[in-house]
Amino acid sequence: MEDNKMNAQPIDSKIPEGPIAEKWTNYKAHQKLVNPANKRKLDIIVVGTGLAGASAAATLGEMGFNVLNFCIQDSPRRAHSIAAQGGINAAKNYQNDGDSVYRLFYDTVKGGDYRAREANVYRLAEVSNNIIDQCVAQGVPFAREYGGLLANRSFGGAQVSRTFYAKGQTGQQLLLGAYSSLNRMIHAGKVKSYNRYEMHDVVIIDGRARGIIAKNLVTGKLERFAAHAVVIATGGYGNTYFLSTNAMGCNCSAAMACYRHGAYFANPAYVQIHPTCIPVHGDKQSKLTLMSESLRNDGRIWVPKNIEDAKKLQAGQIKGSDIPEEERDYYLERRYPAFGNLVPRDVASRAAKERCDKGYGVNNTGKAVFLDFSEAINRLGIDVIRQRYGNLFDMYEEITDVNPGELANEINGVKYYNPMMIYPAIHYTMGGIWVDYELQTSIKGLFAIGECNFSDHGANRLGASALMQGLADGYFVLPYTIQNYLSDQITVPHFSTDSKEFDEAEKRVQKNLDDLMAIHGKRSVDSIHKELGNVMWEYVGMARTKESLETALQKLKELRKEFETNLFIPGTQEGMNIELDKAFRLRDFITMGELIAYDALNRHESCGGHFREEHQTEEGEAKRDDENFFYVACWKYNGTDETAPTLIKEPLHYEAIKVQTRNYKS
Ligand SMILES: Cc1cc2nc3c(=O)[nH]c(=O)nc-3n(C[C@H](O)[C@H](O)[C@H](O)COP(=O)(O)OP(=O)(O)OC[C@H]3O[C@@H](n4cnc5c(N)ncnc54)[C@H](O)[C@@H]3O)c2cc1C
């Protein structure tokens, strides 16, 4: 690997010249567009139907392009985006509480620990308001105030209320909006929808992305699709850790296919660990459940002040509601008075870990803290609290059999309700396929949008900003920027899939599947995936060290060998074979795991979700090294999965924001 000295590489991020607030305006004014009559001559593949993919496919279809849209689920509506609970940010300032485009921009850059590309974030903040208008026009039922105005709540890392929401099911409602636009375009013949198709490879012709090889997950057959450009919108790689809040089908295989063809993979070490998830409760679990960050608007996080109380809780001798107010340590409010329970996720997660590591955990494993609504229920009444979080309370009760809205105790006239138990878990990935300002990868004609690109969140994403970014990319950014590329393609006729490049790509994919089926070992896909998750959580998780990362790389090498020699896949390649599909994804998760470890090992600093124990302040806060690490780490594939990748650095340039140490205390 290269040394850590700043060495600017010739990497063209295509950031327009001029003041930050004018870049996007100038870009739109000067870019090349495609004449409406020529749009129907151009085919675009969009892989993914989450909020990023569905919004892009619908918009590109609406504009007149021919779109082929793929997803692995049986309906676009089942993309993982449907799970998003808490809300979507925008700088509307409906509350008149001092919000602005600049403030959203600033909070996002600061929240990302000054590791995001400044120009992209400004654009994101600018288009955030259009997203809300677009979704309201589609009929998305955002929560409203009594007087009819759209309601807002607060999310971490912000001191204003800018999060628009639909109960605890914002992703579902936004996706239904995008899906209805998509259906309109399917009906109009502008979008062809391919459900239960999994992209296995991207086809490159003369250095440009010109198509994909996809497996029909029902018949098991490989099929070829050609287009003038390919857009990847396949979500994040959180499931590398096996246990995460992501949907079970989330995977990184399409991103890894692009990476193997030379698309840079940026900042893989930036993985987000969300503080408010239902704690792991056994080794048979395959899924973790998020309790939305929105709960931190009214829920207060605490552990006992007294270690003896913690021990009794761990032994099941007392309950949280037995501990009175004065014996509770609201440690976020104590440590971060200015932001309290609404500090960003990385800060809240580390603080929970710190308390549990010191022995103050509140469940039988000692790995949980309380999220308590007693104060809010006493102040506002249970009806108001249920209106805000009813479905989240129900979800919590269904999983744990504890109702957080139920009165549990009364001490000295104060009513105490059942607190939730929560603990940090893998949730979101800030890293992803490297893209320039136009959202184009380092391969011409190959674009990446939504969670699968690295774009706007730096080292830590603020709550409610993923939906904002996915929809900004899909509705408002890509539909402009892709035209700059396509305007040069109007004389290129529709492609045939009968070419040597498609032949070779299909043969490669077929060989991979044959190799997997030929292993005939003894271990199930899930057992190896679980082992991968354990290695990742243990050695590349919330706290990392040089030693732990080197151990991880060694263990991952052994795990790859185990996978290649001892994997068992029942059945055949004919028809549907879910184990084979999972094995295909697991191979890529192992490569992804190594990539995360390489990046984390290289980054000798702590920033956002990447915490190196060697680099912390006396108070245990993340300590950045701006002199040596003020860059996007782009990793380039070196020919085989076993070979270490090469690091290429994109230096960051900040012109509007002063880079400083994050402060959520005052
Ligand atoms: C529980 C939970 C709650 C969340 N709540 C919020 C929230 O309140 N606010 C917020 O801003 N963010 C939230 N997030 C994050 C946010 O939901 C995601 O970042 C976002 O939905 C990702 O959207 P996407 O379109 O990029 O990808 P996804 O929604 O993951 O969609 C990926 C698409 O790609 C397809 N796909 C994948 N691989 C292939 C392949 N090889 N071939 C073909 N198709 C493929 C899938 O079928 C799917 O259609 C939450 C995340 C979780 C886990």
Coordinates of C-alpha atoms in Angstrom, one line a residue, residues 36-594:
P36 CA -36.1 16.0 -27.0
A37 CA -36.4 14.3 -30.4
N38 CA -33.2 12.5 -29.9
K39 CA -34.0 11.1 -26.5
R40 CA -36.0 8.2 -27.8
K41 CA -32.9 7.0 -29.7
L42 CA -31.1 6.5 -26.4
D43 CA -31.4 3.5 -24.0
I44 CA -30.5 3.7 -20.4
I45 CA -30.3 0.7 -18.0
V46 CA -31.2 1.6 -14.4
V47 CA -30.3 -1.2 -11.9
G48 CA -32.3 -0.8 -8.8
T49 CA -35.8 0.3 -7.8
G50 CA -35.2 1.8 -4.4
L51 CA -35.8 5.5 -3.9
A52 CA -32.8 6.4 -6.0
G53 CA -33.4 3.9 -8.9
A54 CA -37.2 4.3 -9.1
S55 CA -37.0 8.1 -9.1
A56 CA -34.3 8.1 -11.7
A57 CA -36.1 5.5 -13.9
A58 CA -39.4 7.4 -13.7
T59 CA -37.8 10.8 -14.5
L60 CA -35.6 9.5 -17.3
G61 CA -38.7 7.8 -18.8
E62 CA -40.7 11.0 -18.4
M63 CA -38.0 12.9 -20.2
G64 CA -38.2 10.6 -23.2
F65 CA -35.3 8.2 -22.8
N66 CA -35.9 4.4 -23.1
V67 CA -35.3 2.9 -19.7
L68 CA -34.7 -0.7 -18.7
N69 CA -35.2 -1.0 -14.9
F70 CA -34.1 -4.0 -12.9
C71 CA -34.6 -5.2 -9.3
I72 CA -34.2 -8.5 -7.5
Q73 CA -37.5 -8.3 -5.6
D74 CA -40.8 -9.4 -7.1
S75 CA -41.9 -5.8 -7.2
P76 CA -40.1 -2.5 -7.3
R77 CA -42.1 -1.6 -4.2
R78 CA -40.2 -4.1 -2.2
A79 CA -36.8 -2.4 -2.5
H80 CA -35.1 -1.9 0.9
S81 CA -36.1 1.9 0.8
I82 CA -39.5 0.8 1.9
A83 CA -38.0 0.2 5.4
A84 CA -37.0 3.8 5.9
Q85 CA -38.8 5.1 9.0
G86 CA -38.0 8.5 10.3
G87 CA -38.1 11.1 7.6
I88 CA -36.4 13.1 4.9
N89 CA -34.6 16.4 5.4
A90 CA -35.1 19.6 3.5
A91 CA -34.2 23.3 4.1
K92 CA -37.8 24.6 3.7
N93 CA -37.6 26.5 7.1
Y94 CA -41.4 26.0 7.5
Q95 CA -40.8 26.3 11.3
N96 CA -39.2 29.7 10.9
D97 CA -36.5 28.4 13.2
G98 CA -33.5 29.7 11.3
D99 CA -33.0 27.0 8.7
S100 CA -31.6 27.7 5.3
V101 CA -29.9 26.0 2.4
Y102 CA -26.6 27.1 3.9
R103 CA -27.4 25.7 7.3
L104 CA -28.4 22.3 5.9
F105 CA -25.2 22.3 3.9
Y106 CA -23.2 23.3 6.9
D107 CA -24.8 20.7 9.2
T108 CA -24.2 17.9 6.6
V109 CA -20.6 18.8 6.1
K110 CA -20.0 19.0 9.8
G111 CA -22.0 15.9 10.5
G112 CA -19.8 14.1 8.0
D113 CA -16.8 15.1 10.0
Y114 CA -15.4 17.3 7.1
R115 CA -14.8 14.4 4.8
A116 CA -17.5 15.0 2.2
R117 CA -17.0 16.8 -1.1
E118 CA -18.2 20.3 -0.3
A119 CA -19.6 21.2 -3.7
N120 CA -21.8 18.1 -3.8
V121 CA -23.2 18.8 -0.4
Y122 CA -24.2 22.3 -1.3
R123 CA -26.0 21.0 -4.4
L124 CA -27.8 18.5 -2.2
A125 CA -29.0 21.2 0.2
E126 CA -30.1 23.3 -2.7
V127 CA -32.3 20.7 -4.4
S128 CA -33.6 19.3 -1.0
N129 CA -36.6 21.7 -1.2
N130 CA -37.6 20.6 -4.7
I131 CA -37.9 17.0 -3.4
I132 CA -40.6 17.9 -1.0
D133 CA -42.5 19.8 -3.6
Q134 CA -42.2 16.9 -6.0
C135 CA -43.3 14.3 -3.4
V136 CA -46.3 16.5 -2.3
A137 CA -47.3 16.8 -5.9
Q138 CA -47.2 13.0 -6.2
G139 CA -49.5 12.8 -3.2
V140 CA -47.1 11.6 -0.6
P141 CA -49.0 11.9 2.7
F142 CA -46.5 13.8 4.8
A143 CA -47.6 14.5 8.4
R144 CA -49.2 17.9 8.7
E145 CA -49.8 20.4 11.5
Y146 CA -53.4 21.1 12.7
G147 CA -53.5 24.1 10.4
G148 CA -52.6 22.0 7.3
L149 CA -48.9 23.0 6.9
L150 CA -46.4 20.2 6.6
A151 CA -45.0 19.1 10.0
N152 CA -41.3 18.7 10.9
R153 CA -39.3 17.1 13.5
S154 CA -35.6 17.1 14.5
F155 CA -32.9 14.5 13.7
G156 CA -29.4 14.2 15.0
G157 CA -26.7 16.8 14.3
A158 CA -29.2 19.7 13.8
Q159 CA -30.6 22.3 16.0
V160 CA -33.6 23.1 13.7
S161 CA -36.6 21.0 12.8
R162 CA -36.2 20.1 9.1
T163 CA -37.3 16.5 8.8
F164 CA -40.5 15.8 6.9
Y165 CA -42.1 12.5 7.8
A166 CA -45.1 10.2 7.3
K167 CA -45.4 8.5 10.7
G168 CA -42.6 6.0 11.0
Q169 CA -43.0 4.9 7.5
T170 CA -41.6 7.7 5.4
G171 CA -39.6 5.4 3.0
Q172 CA -42.7 3.4 2.2
Q173 CA -44.8 6.5 1.4
L174 CA -42.0 8.1 -0.7
L175 CA -41.4 4.9 -2.6
L176 CA -45.2 4.6 -3.3
G177 CA -44.9 8.1 -4.8
A178 CA -41.9 7.2 -7.0
Y179 CA -43.5 3.9 -7.9
S180 CA -46.7 5.5 -9.1
S181 CA -44.6 7.8 -11.4
L182 CA -42.7 4.7 -12.5
N183 CA -45.9 2.8 -13.3
R184 CA -47.1 5.7 -15.4
M185 CA -43.9 5.4 -17.5
I186 CA -44.2 1.6 -17.7
H187 CA -47.7 2.1 -19.0
A188 CA -46.5 4.8 -21.4
G189 CA -43.9 2.3 -22.8
K190 CA -40.9 4.4 -21.7
V191 CA -39.8 2.1 -18.9
K192 CA -39.5 -1.7 -19.1
S193 CA -39.6 -3.2 -15.7
Y194 CA -37.5 -6.4 -15.0
N195 CA -38.5 -7.8 -11.6
R196 CA -36.6 -10.7 -10.1
Y197 CA -33.6 -10.0 -12.3
E198 CA -30.1 -9.8 -10.7
M199 CA -27.3 -8.0 -12.4
H200 CA -24.2 -10.2 -12.4
D201 CA -21.9 -8.2 -14.5
V202 CA -21.5 -4.9 -16.4
V203 CA -20.4 -5.1 -20.1
I204 CA -17.7 -2.7 -21.2
I205 CA -17.2 -2.0 -24.9
D206 CA -14.3 0.3 -25.9
G207 CA -14.0 1.5 -22.3
R208 CA -17.6 2.4 -22.0
A209 CA -20.4 0.7 -20.0
R210 CA -22.8 -0.6 -22.7
G211 CA -24.9 -3.2 -20.9
I212 CA -25.3 -5.8 -18.2
I213 CA -25.6 -9.5 -17.8
A214 CA -28.5 -10.3 -15.5
K215 CA -29.8 -13.6 -14.1
N216 CA -33.5 -14.2 -14.3
L217 CA -33.9 -15.4 -10.7
V218 CA -37.0 -17.4 -11.5
T219 CA -35.7 -19.4 -14.5
G220 CA -32.1 -19.3 -13.5
K221 CA -31.1 -18.3 -17.0
L222 CA -28.6 -15.6 -17.8
E223 CA -29.8 -12.8 -20.1
R224 CA -28.1 -9.9 -21.9
F225 CA -29.2 -6.3 -22.0
A226 CA -27.6 -3.4 -24.0
A227 CA -27.9 0.3 -23.5
H228 CA -26.1 3.6 -24.2
A229 CA -25.5 4.1 -20.4
V230 CA -25.8 2.1 -17.2
V231 CA -26.9 3.5 -13.9
I232 CA -26.3 1.5 -10.7
A233 CA -28.7 2.2 -7.8
T234 CA -28.3 -1.0 -5.9
G235 CA -28.0 0.3 -2.3
G236 CA -25.4 -0.1 0.4
Y237 CA -23.1 -2.9 1.7
G238 CA -24.1 -3.0 5.3
N239 CA -24.9 -6.7 5.1
T240 CA -21.2 -7.4 4.8
Y241 CA -21.5 -7.5 8.7
F242 CA -24.3 -10.2 8.4
L243 CA -26.3 -8.6 11.2
S244 CA -27.6 -5.2 10.3
T245 CA -30.7 -3.2 10.0
N246 CA -30.7 -3.6 6.3
A247 CA -33.2 -5.8 4.4
M248 CA -32.0 -9.4 4.0
G249 CA -31.6 -8.9 0.2
C250 CA -29.3 -5.9 0.4
N251 CA -26.1 -6.7 -1.3
C252 CA -23.0 -5.2 -2.9
S253 CA -22.6 -7.4 -5.9
A254 CA -23.4 -4.9 -8.6
A255 CA -21.0 -2.5 -7.0
M256 CA -18.3 -5.1 -6.8
A257 CA -18.9 -6.0 -10.5
C258 CA -18.2 -2.4 -11.4
Y259 CA -15.2 -2.3 -9.1
R260 CA -13.7 -5.4 -10.8
H261 CA -14.0 -3.6 -14.1
G262 CA -12.0 -0.7 -12.7
A263 CA -14.6 1.6 -11.2
Y264 CA -13.0 3.1 -8.1
F265 CA -14.5 2.3 -4.7
A266 CA -14.4 5.3 -2.4
N267 CA -14.1 5.4 1.4
P268 CA -15.3 1.9 2.2
A269 CA -14.3 2.2 5.8
Y270 CA -17.0 4.7 6.5
V271 CA -19.7 2.4 7.8
Q272 CA -22.5 3.8 10.0
I273 CA -23.4 2.2 13.2
H274 CA -26.8 3.4 14.4
P275 CA -27.3 3.9 18.1
T276 CA -30.9 3.0 18.4
C277 CA -31.4 -0.6 17.3
I278 CA -33.0 -3.5 19.2
P279 CA -30.1 -5.3 20.9
V280 CA -28.8 -8.6 19.6
H281 CA -30.5 -11.3 21.8
G282 CA -28.9 -14.6 20.7
D283 CA -26.7 -16.3 18.2
K284 CA -29.5 -17.6 16.0
Q285 CA -30.5 -14.1 14.8
S286 CA -30.2 -13.1 11.2
K287 CA -31.6 -9.6 11.3
L288 CA -31.6 -6.6 13.5
T289 CA -34.3 -4.0 13.8
L290 CA -33.9 -0.3 13.8
M291 CA -35.9 2.0 16.2
S292 CA -35.9 5.2 14.3
E293 CA -33.8 8.1 15.2
S294 CA -37.0 10.2 15.3
L295 CA -37.6 8.6 18.7
R296 CA -34.7 10.7 20.1
N297 CA -36.9 13.8 19.6
D298 CA -38.9 12.7 22.7
G299 CA -37.0 9.7 24.1
R300 CA -34.2 10.2 26.5
I301 CA -31.2 7.9 26.6
W302 CA -29.8 6.7 30.0
V303 CA -28.1 4.1 32.0
P304 CA -28.0 3.9 35.9
K305 CA -25.6 6.2 37.7
N306 CA -24.9 3.4 40.1
I307 CA -23.0 0.3 38.9
E308 CA -24.9 -1.8 41.5
D309 CA -28.2 -0.9 39.8
A310 CA -26.7 -1.9 36.4
K311 CA -25.6 -5.3 37.9
K312 CA -29.1 -5.9 39.2
L313 CA -30.6 -5.0 35.8
Q314 CA -28.2 -7.4 34.1
A315 CA -29.3 -10.1 36.6
G316 CA -33.0 -9.4 36.0
Q317 CA -33.5 -8.5 39.6
I318 CA -35.0 -5.0 38.9
K319 CA -36.5 -3.2 35.9
G320 CA -35.6 0.1 34.4
S321 CA -38.8 1.7 35.7
D322 CA -37.7 0.8 39.3
I323 CA -34.9 3.3 39.1
P324 CA -35.9 6.9 40.0
E325 CA -35.0 10.0 38.1
E326 CA -32.2 11.1 40.4
E327 CA -30.4 7.7 39.9
R328 CA -30.4 7.9 36.1
D329 CA -27.4 9.1 34.1
Y330 CA -28.7 10.8 30.9
Y331 CA -25.2 10.6 29.6
L332 CA -25.7 12.3 26.2
E333 CA -27.4 15.3 27.8
R334 CA -24.5 15.3 30.4
R335 CA -21.7 15.1 27.8
Y336 CA -23.2 17.1 24.9
P337 CA -25.5 19.8 26.5
A338 CA -26.0 21.7 23.2
F339 CA -27.3 18.7 21.2
G340 CA -28.3 16.3 24.0
N341 CA -30.0 13.2 22.7
L342 CA -29.8 14.5 19.2
V343 CA -26.0 14.2 18.7
P344 CA -25.1 12.5 15.4
R345 CA -25.2 8.8 15.2
D346 CA -21.5 8.1 15.4
V347 CA -21.2 10.2 18.6
A348 CA -24.3 8.6 20.2
S349 CA -23.1 5.0 19.3
R350 CA -19.7 5.5 20.8
A351 CA -21.1 7.0 23.9
A352 CA -23.4 3.9 24.4
K353 CA -20.5 1.6 23.8
E354 CA -18.4 3.5 26.3
R355 CA -21.0 3.2 29.0
C356 CA -21.6 -0.5 28.3
D357 CA -17.8 -1.2 28.2
K358 CA -17.6 0.4 31.7
G359 CA -20.2 -2.1 33.0
Y360 CA -23.3 0.1 32.9
G361 CA -25.2 -1.9 30.2
V362 CA -28.8 -2.7 31.2
N363 CA -29.7 -6.1 29.7
N364 CA -28.5 -9.6 30.4
T365 CA -25.6 -9.3 27.9
G366 CA -24.6 -5.9 29.3
K367 CA -24.9 -4.5 25.8
A368 CA -27.9 -2.2 25.9
V369 CA -29.0 1.3 27.1
F370 CA -32.4 2.6 27.8
L371 CA -34.5 4.9 25.5
D372 CA -37.2 6.3 27.8
F373 CA -40.4 8.2 27.0
S374 CA -41.6 8.8 30.5
E375 CA -40.8 12.5 30.6
A376 CA -42.5 13.1 27.2
I377 CA -45.6 11.0 28.0
N378 CA -46.0 12.8 31.4
R379 CA -45.6 16.1 29.5
L380 CA -47.7 15.5 26.4
G381 CA -49.8 12.5 27.1
I382 CA -49.7 9.1 25.6
D383 CA -52.0 9.9 22.7
V384 CA -49.7 12.6 21.3
I385 CA -46.7 10.2 21.7
R386 CA -48.6 7.4 20.0
Q387 CA -49.6 9.7 17.1
R388 CA -45.9 10.4 16.5
Y389 CA -44.4 7.0 17.0
G390 CA -47.3 4.5 17.3
N391 CA -46.1 2.1 14.7
L392 CA -42.6 2.1 16.1
F393 CA -44.0 1.3 19.6
D394 CA -46.0 -1.5 18.1
M395 CA -43.0 -2.9 16.3
Y396 CA -40.9 -2.8 19.5
E397 CA -43.7 -4.6 21.4
E398 CA -44.1 -7.3 18.7
I399 CA -40.4 -8.1 18.9
T400 CA -39.7 -7.7 22.6
D401 CA -43.1 -8.2 24.2
V402 CA -42.6 -4.9 26.1
N403 CA -44.9 -2.0 25.5
P404 CA -42.9 1.3 25.8
G405 CA -46.2 3.3 26.2
E406 CA -47.3 1.2 29.2
L407 CA -47.2 2.7 32.7
A408 CA -44.8 0.5 34.7
N409 CA -44.2 2.2 38.1
E410 CA -44.8 5.3 40.2
I411 CA -42.2 6.6 42.6
N412 CA -42.7 9.7 44.7
G413 CA -45.6 10.8 42.5
V414 CA -43.6 10.5 39.3
K415 CA -44.9 8.0 36.7
Y416 CA -42.4 5.8 34.9
Y417 CA -43.2 4.0 31.7
N418 CA -41.4 0.9 30.3
P419 CA -38.2 2.1 28.6
M420 CA -37.0 0.6 25.3
M421 CA -33.6 -1.1 25.3
I422 CA -31.4 -0.2 22.4
Y423 CA -27.8 -0.8 21.3
P424 CA -25.7 0.3 18.2
A425 CA -25.9 -1.8 15.1
I426 CA -24.6 -1.6 11.5
H427 CA -27.1 0.5 9.5
Y428 CA -25.8 2.5 6.5
T429 CA -22.7 2.8 4.4
M430 CA -21.3 6.2 3.5
G431 CA -18.6 4.7 1.3
G432 CA -19.5 3.4 -2.2
I433 CA -18.7 3.6 -5.9
W434 CA -16.6 6.7 -6.6
V435 CA -18.5 9.2 -8.7
D436 CA -17.6 12.7 -10.0
Y437 CA -19.8 15.7 -9.7
E438 CA -21.9 14.3 -12.6
L439 CA -22.4 11.1 -10.7
Q440 CA -20.4 9.2 -13.3
T441 CA -18.0 6.6 -12.1
S442 CA -14.4 6.3 -13.3
I443 CA -15.8 4.2 -16.2
K444 CA -17.4 6.2 -18.9
G445 CA -21.1 5.8 -19.3
L446 CA -21.4 4.1 -15.9
F447 CA -23.2 6.1 -13.3
A448 CA -24.0 5.4 -9.6
I449 CA -26.7 7.0 -7.5
G450 CA -28.2 6.6 -4.0
E451 CA -26.6 4.7 -1.2
C452 CA -24.4 2.7 -3.6
N453 CA -22.3 5.8 -4.4
F454 CA -19.9 7.5 -1.9
S455 CA -21.1 11.0 -2.7
D456 CA -22.4 13.4 0.0
H457 CA -22.1 12.1 3.6
G458 CA -18.4 12.1 4.3
A459 CA -17.5 9.9 7.2
N460 CA -20.9 10.0 8.9
R461 CA -24.4 10.5 7.5
L462 CA -26.9 12.6 9.4
G463 CA -30.4 11.1 10.0
A464 CA -33.0 11.6 7.3
S465 CA -30.3 12.6 4.7
A466 CA -30.1 9.3 2.8
L467 CA -33.6 9.6 1.4
M468 CA -32.8 13.2 0.6
Q469 CA -29.7 12.2 -1.3
G470 CA -31.3 9.2 -3.1
L471 CA -34.1 11.4 -4.3
A472 CA -31.9 14.3 -5.1
D473 CA -29.8 12.0 -7.3
G474 CA -32.8 10.3 -8.9
Y475 CA -35.2 13.2 -9.5
F476 CA -32.9 16.2 -9.9
V477 CA -29.2 15.5 -10.5
L478 CA -28.7 12.5 -12.6
P479 CA -31.4 13.4 -15.2
Y480 CA -29.4 16.6 -15.9
T481 CA -25.9 15.3 -15.7
I482 CA -26.3 12.1 -17.6
Q483 CA -27.3 14.2 -20.6
N484 CA -23.8 15.7 -20.8
Y485 CA -22.6 12.2 -21.5
L486 CA -25.5 11.1 -23.7
S487 CA -25.4 14.2 -25.9
D488 CA -22.2 12.7 -27.5
Q489 CA -24.0 9.4 -28.0
I490 CA -27.0 10.3 -30.2
T491 CA -25.3 9.0 -33.4
V492 CA -24.5 5.7 -31.7
P493 CA -27.2 3.2 -32.9
H494 CA -29.0 0.8 -30.5
F495 CA -26.6 -1.9 -29.5
S496 CA -26.8 -5.6 -30.3
T497 CA -26.0 -8.0 -27.5
D498 CA -24.4 -10.3 -30.2
S499 CA -20.9 -9.1 -29.7
K500 CA -17.7 -10.7 -28.4
E501 CA -17.8 -8.4 -25.3
F502 CA -21.3 -9.7 -24.3
D503 CA -20.1 -13.3 -25.1
E504 CA -17.1 -13.0 -22.9
A505 CA -19.1 -11.4 -20.1
E506 CA -21.7 -14.1 -20.1
K507 CA -19.1 -16.8 -20.2
R508 CA -17.4 -15.2 -17.2
V509 CA -20.6 -15.1 -15.2
Q510 CA -21.5 -18.6 -16.1
K511 CA -18.1 -19.8 -15.0
N512 CA -18.5 -18.1 -11.6
L513 CA -21.8 -19.9 -11.1
D514 CA -20.4 -23.2 -12.3
D515 CA -17.4 -22.8 -9.9
L516 CA -19.8 -22.2 -7.0
M517 CA -21.9 -25.2 -7.7
A518 CA -18.8 -27.4 -8.1
I519 CA -17.5 -26.8 -4.5
H520 CA -19.6 -29.5 -2.9
G521 CA -18.4 -28.7 0.6
K522 CA -20.3 -29.0 3.9
R523 CA -21.1 -25.4 5.1
S524 CA -24.2 -23.4 4.3
V525 CA -23.9 -20.0 2.9
D526 CA -25.4 -18.4 6.0
S527 CA -22.9 -20.1 8.4
I528 CA -20.0 -18.6 6.4
H529 CA -21.7 -15.3 6.2
K530 CA -22.3 -15.3 9.9
E531 CA -18.6 -15.9 10.5
L532 CA -17.8 -13.1 8.1
G533 CA -20.1 -10.8 10.2
N534 CA -18.4 -11.8 13.4
V535 CA -15.0 -11.0 12.1
M536 CA -16.2 -7.7 10.7
W537 CA -18.0 -6.7 13.9
E538 CA -15.2 -7.9 16.2
Y539 CA -12.2 -6.5 14.3
V540 CA -13.5 -3.8 11.9
G541 CA -16.5 -2.6 13.9
M542 CA -17.1 0.3 16.2
A543 CA -13.5 0.6 17.4
R544 CA -10.6 -0.4 15.2
T545 CA -6.9 -0.7 15.8
K546 CA -3.9 -1.5 13.5
E547 CA -3.7 -4.9 15.1
S548 CA -7.4 -5.7 14.8
L549 CA -7.5 -4.7 11.2
E550 CA -4.4 -6.8 10.4
T551 CA -6.0 -9.7 12.2
A552 CA -9.2 -9.1 10.2
L553 CA -7.4 -9.2 6.9
Q554 CA -5.7 -12.5 7.9
K555 CA -9.0 -14.0 9.0
L556 CA -10.8 -12.9 5.8
K557 CA -8.2 -14.6 3.7
E558 CA -8.8 -17.8 5.6
L559 CA -12.6 -17.3 5.3
R560 CA -12.3 -16.9 1.5
K561 CA -10.4 -20.2 1.4
E562 CA -13.1 -21.8 3.5
F563 CA -15.8 -20.4 1.1
E564 CA -14.0 -21.6 -2.0
T565 CA -13.4 -25.1 -0.6
N566 CA -16.2 -26.0 1.9
L567 CA -19.3 -24.3 0.6
F568 CA -22.4 -26.4 0.1
I569 CA -25.2 -25.3 -2.3
P570 CA -28.1 -27.7 -2.6
G571 CA -30.1 -28.1 -5.9
T572 CA -29.0 -27.1 -9.4
Q573 CA -28.6 -24.0 -11.5
E574 CA -32.0 -24.7 -13.2
G575 CA -34.9 -22.6 -12.0
M576 CA -34.9 -20.7 -8.7
N577 CA -32.0 -21.5 -6.3
I578 CA -31.9 -19.0 -3.5
E579 CA -28.8 -20.6 -1.9
L580 CA -26.9 -20.1 -5.1
D581 CA -28.1 -16.5 -5.3
K582 CA -26.9 -15.9 -1.7
A583 CA -23.6 -17.6 -2.4
F584 CA -23.0 -15.3 -5.4
R585 CA -23.6 -12.3 -3.0
L586 CA -21.4 -13.7 -0.2
R587 CA -18.4 -14.0 -2.5
D588 CA -18.7 -10.2 -3.0
F589 CA -19.3 -9.5 0.7
I590 CA -16.0 -11.2 1.5
T591 CA -14.2 -9.0 -1.1
M592 CA -16.0 -6.0 0.3
G593 CA -15.0 -6.9 3.9
E594 CA -11.4 -6.9 2.8

